[in-house]
Coordinates of C-alpha atoms in Angstrom, one line a residue:
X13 CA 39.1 24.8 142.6
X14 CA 38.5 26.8 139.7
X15 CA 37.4 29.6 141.6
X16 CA 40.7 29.5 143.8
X17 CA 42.8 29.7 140.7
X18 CA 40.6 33.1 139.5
X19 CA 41.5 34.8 142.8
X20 CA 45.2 33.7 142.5
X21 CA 45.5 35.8 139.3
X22 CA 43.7 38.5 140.4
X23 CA 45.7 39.0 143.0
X24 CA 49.2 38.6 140.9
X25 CA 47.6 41.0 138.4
X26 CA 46.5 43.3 141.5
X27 CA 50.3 43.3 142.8
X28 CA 51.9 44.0 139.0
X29 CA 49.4 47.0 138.7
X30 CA 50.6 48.1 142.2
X31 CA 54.0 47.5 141.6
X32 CA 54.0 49.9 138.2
X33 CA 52.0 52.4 140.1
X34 CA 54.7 52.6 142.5
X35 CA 57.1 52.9 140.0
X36 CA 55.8 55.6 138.6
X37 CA 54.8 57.6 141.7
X38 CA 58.7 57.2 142.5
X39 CA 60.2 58.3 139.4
X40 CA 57.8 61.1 139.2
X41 CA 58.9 61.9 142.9
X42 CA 62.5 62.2 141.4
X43 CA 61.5 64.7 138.5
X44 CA 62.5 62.2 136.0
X45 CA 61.4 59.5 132.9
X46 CA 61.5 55.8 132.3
X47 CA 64.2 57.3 129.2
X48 CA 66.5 59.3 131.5
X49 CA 68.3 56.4 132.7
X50 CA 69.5 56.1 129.1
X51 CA 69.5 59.2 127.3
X52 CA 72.0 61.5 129.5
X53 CA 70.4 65.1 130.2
X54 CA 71.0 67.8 127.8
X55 CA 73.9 70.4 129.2
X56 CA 73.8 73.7 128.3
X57 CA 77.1 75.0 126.1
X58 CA 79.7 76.4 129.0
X59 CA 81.6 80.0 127.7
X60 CA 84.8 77.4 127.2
X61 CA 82.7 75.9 124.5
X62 CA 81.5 79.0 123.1
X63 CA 85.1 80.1 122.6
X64 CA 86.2 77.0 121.2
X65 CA 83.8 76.9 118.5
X66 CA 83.5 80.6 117.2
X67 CA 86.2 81.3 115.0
X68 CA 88.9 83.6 115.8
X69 CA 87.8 87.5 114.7
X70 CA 89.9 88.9 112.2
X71 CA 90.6 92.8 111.5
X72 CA 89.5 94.1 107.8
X73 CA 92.7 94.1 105.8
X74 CA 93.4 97.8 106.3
X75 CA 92.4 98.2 109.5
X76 CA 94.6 95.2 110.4
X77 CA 97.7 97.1 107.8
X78 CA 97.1 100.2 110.2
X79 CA 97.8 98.4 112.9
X80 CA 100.9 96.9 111.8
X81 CA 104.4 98.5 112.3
X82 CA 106.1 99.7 109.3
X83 CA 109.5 98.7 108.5
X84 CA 111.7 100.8 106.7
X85 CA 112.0 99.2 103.4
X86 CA 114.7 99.2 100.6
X87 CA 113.8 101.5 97.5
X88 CA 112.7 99.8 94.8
X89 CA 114.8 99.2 92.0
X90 CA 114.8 102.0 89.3
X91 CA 113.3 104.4 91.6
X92 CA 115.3 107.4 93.2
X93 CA 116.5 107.7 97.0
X94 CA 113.5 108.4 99.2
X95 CA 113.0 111.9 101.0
X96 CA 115.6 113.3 103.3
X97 CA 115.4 115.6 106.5
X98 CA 117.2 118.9 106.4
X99 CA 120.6 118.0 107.4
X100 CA 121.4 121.3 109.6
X101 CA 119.4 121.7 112.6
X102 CA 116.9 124.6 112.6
X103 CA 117.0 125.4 109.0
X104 CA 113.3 125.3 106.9
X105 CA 113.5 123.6 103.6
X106 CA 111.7 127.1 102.4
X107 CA 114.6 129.1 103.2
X108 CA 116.9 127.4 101.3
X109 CA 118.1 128.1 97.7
X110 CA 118.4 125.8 94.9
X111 CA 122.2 126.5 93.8
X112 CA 123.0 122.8 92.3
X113 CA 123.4 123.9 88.3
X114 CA 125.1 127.3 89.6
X115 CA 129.0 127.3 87.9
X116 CA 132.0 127.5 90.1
X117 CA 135.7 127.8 89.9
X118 CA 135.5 130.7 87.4
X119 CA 132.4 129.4 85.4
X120 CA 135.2 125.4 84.9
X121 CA 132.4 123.2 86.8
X122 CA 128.8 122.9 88.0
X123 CA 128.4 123.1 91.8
X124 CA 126.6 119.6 92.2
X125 CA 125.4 120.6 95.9
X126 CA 123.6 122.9 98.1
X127 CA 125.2 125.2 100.6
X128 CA 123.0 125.5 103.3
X129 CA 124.1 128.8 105.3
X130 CA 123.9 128.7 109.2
X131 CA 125.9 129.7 111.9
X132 CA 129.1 128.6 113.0
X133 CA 128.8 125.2 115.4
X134 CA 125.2 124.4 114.4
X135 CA 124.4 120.8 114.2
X136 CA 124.9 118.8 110.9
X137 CA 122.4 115.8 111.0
X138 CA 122.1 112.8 109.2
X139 CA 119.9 113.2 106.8
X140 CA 118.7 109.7 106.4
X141 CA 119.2 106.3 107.7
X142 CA 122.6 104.9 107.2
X143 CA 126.4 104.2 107.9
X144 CA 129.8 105.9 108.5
X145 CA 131.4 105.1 105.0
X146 CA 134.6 107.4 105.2
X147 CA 135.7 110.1 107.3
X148 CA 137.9 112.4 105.3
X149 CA 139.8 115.9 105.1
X150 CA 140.5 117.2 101.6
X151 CA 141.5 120.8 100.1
X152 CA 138.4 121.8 99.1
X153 CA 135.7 120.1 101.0
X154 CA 137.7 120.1 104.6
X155 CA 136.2 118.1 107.3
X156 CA 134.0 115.7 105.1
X157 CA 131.7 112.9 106.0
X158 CA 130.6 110.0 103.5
X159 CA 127.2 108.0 104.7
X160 CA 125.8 105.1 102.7
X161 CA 122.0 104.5 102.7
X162 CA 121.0 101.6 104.0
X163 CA 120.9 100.1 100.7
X164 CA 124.5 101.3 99.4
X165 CA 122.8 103.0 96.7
X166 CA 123.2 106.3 97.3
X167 CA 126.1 108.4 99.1
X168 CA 125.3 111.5 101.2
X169 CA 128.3 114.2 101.7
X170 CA 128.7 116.5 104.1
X171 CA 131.3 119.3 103.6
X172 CA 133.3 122.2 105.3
X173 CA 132.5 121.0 109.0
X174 CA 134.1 122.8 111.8
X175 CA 134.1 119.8 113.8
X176 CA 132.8 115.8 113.7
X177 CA 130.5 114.6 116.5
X178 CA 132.0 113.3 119.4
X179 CA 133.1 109.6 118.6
X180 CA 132.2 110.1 115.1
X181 CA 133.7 107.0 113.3
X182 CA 134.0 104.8 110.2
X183 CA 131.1 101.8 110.0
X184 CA 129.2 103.8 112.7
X185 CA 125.1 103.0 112.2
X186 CA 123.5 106.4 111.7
X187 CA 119.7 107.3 112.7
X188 CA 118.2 110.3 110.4
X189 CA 118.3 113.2 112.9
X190 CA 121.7 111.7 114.4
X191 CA 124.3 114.5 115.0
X192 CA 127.3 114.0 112.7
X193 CA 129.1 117.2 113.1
X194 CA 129.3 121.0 113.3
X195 CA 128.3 123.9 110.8
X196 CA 131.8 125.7 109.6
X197 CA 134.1 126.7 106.9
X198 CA 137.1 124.3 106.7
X199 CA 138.5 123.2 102.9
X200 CA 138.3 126.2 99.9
X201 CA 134.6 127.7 102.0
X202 CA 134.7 131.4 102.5
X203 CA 135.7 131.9 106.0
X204 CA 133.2 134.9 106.3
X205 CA 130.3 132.2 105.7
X206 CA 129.9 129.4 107.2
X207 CA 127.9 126.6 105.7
X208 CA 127.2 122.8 105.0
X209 CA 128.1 121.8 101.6
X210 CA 125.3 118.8 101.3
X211 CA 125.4 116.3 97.9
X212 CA 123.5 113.2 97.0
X213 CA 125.6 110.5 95.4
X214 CA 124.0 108.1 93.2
X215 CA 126.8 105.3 93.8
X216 CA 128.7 103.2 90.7
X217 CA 128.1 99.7 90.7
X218 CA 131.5 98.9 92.7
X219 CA 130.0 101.3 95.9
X220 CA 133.4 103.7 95.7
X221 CA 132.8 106.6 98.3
X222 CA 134.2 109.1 96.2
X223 CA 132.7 108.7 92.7
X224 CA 129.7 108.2 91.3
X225 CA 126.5 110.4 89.9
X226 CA 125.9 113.7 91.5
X227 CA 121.2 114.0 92.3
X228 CA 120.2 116.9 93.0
X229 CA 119.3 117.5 96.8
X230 CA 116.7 120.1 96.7
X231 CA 113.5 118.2 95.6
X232 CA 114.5 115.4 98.2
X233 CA 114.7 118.1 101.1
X234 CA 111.2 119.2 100.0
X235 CA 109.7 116.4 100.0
X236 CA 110.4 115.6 103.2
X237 CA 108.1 115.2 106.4

C-alpha cells in the first residue's frame, strides 16, 4: 500500500516538473518572460515626443532684434526732429549752401530757410513722414505747403512752387520721397531763379501752421541717409 502511494507522488511531481518545463519551452518560443505579462515593453520615444518635450529655440536677443521690423517711432521728448531727405529731387546735400542766418529785406530780418536752386518743374518731395496741414498762397512765399510730422511737433514749409502735385490736398498722409509739388518762383522769388524755399518749424504748444520756432534745415539734410 505504502509503496502505491510513493509512485502516486512521483508521478504528480513528474507531471508538475513537465508542466513547468513546458511552460517555459513555450514562453521561450514566444521571445518573452514570466514578467512581460505585467510590466508592458519599453517604447522607444517617437519624433512627436521629441518635439513635445524639447523646449522651443529661441534667437539671442540681437539676433532676434535684427530680425524684427522697425517701426517708425515718435521722437523722444526734448530731442530735435529726426533727419530729413533732400526735399528736391536730384539735388546732393553737398551742393547745397547753408544760407539760414543770411539777412534779407535790406539787412530787416534773418532768412530762417534754405533755398535750394534747381530747375524750373523739378520735383519737391516730402521730406519726411507726415500730413497735408494747409495749402496756402501768400505774397511772398507763393504756392506754399505746410506738413506736420507725424508727431505735430515740427512743421516743414515748402515755398515758391510752380505748381502742387496732382490731387495735392489738406489732411492728405504724406510718405518721405512723396511728390508734393514743382520747383519755381511764385510769391516775392526772383523770377530768373527758381528755387524751393524749405524751413523747419518747431511748432507752439497750440500746433498753429503758421507760427512757431524757425530750426535750422541744413544739419538735418546732412544727416540724412
Amino acid at each position: 500500500m505504502a509503496g502505491a502511494e510513493t509512485d502516486d507522488r512521483l508521478k504528480k511531481i513528474a507531471m508538475a516538473l513537465g508542466a513547468a518545463v513546458l511552460a517555459a519551452l513555450a514562453w521561450i518560443a514566444a521571445g518573452t518572460t514570466p514578467n512581460d505579462t505585467t510590466v508592458p515593453p519599453v517604447r522607444s520615444p517617437s519624433r512627436a515626443d521629441v518635439l513635445r518635450s524639447s523646449p522651443t529655440p529661441s534667437l539671442p536677443p540681437s539676433l532676434s532684434t535684427s530680425l524684427s521690423p522697425s517701426p517708425i517711432v515718435p521722437t523722444p521728448p526734448g530731442e530735435g526732429p529726426r533727419p530729413l531727405i533732400m526735399p528736391v529731387a536730384g539735388i546732393e546735400p553737398s551742393t547745397i549752401h547753408d544760407n539760414f542766418d543770411e539777412m534779407r529785406g535790406g539787412a530787416t530780418r534773418r532768412h530762417e530757410a534754405l533755398d535750394i536752386l534747381a530747375p524750373r518743374g523739378t520735383p519737391v518731395v516730402a521730406a519726411d513722414d507726415g500730413a497735408v496741414k494747409k495749402l496756402f498762397t501768400s505774397v511772398p512765399g507763393g504756392l506754399t505747403v505746410y506738413e506736420f510730422d507725424p508727431d505735430q511737433r515740427y512743421c516743414y514749409y515748402y515755398a515758391h512752387l510752380d505748381a502742387y502735385a496732382p490731387g495735392l490736398h489738406e489732411g492728405q498722409l504724406l510718405h518721405r520721397g512723396e511728390l508734393v509739388g514743382y520747383v519755381g518762383t511764385t510769391g516775392n522769388a526772383p523770377k530768373d531763379a527758381p528755387h524751393l524755399h524749405f524751413a523747419v518749424i518747431h511748432l507752439d504748444p497750440d500746433k498753429r501752421w503758421w507760427t512757431g520756432t524757425p530750426i535750422n534745415p541744413y544739419p538735418l539734410l546732412h544727416k540724412a541717409p
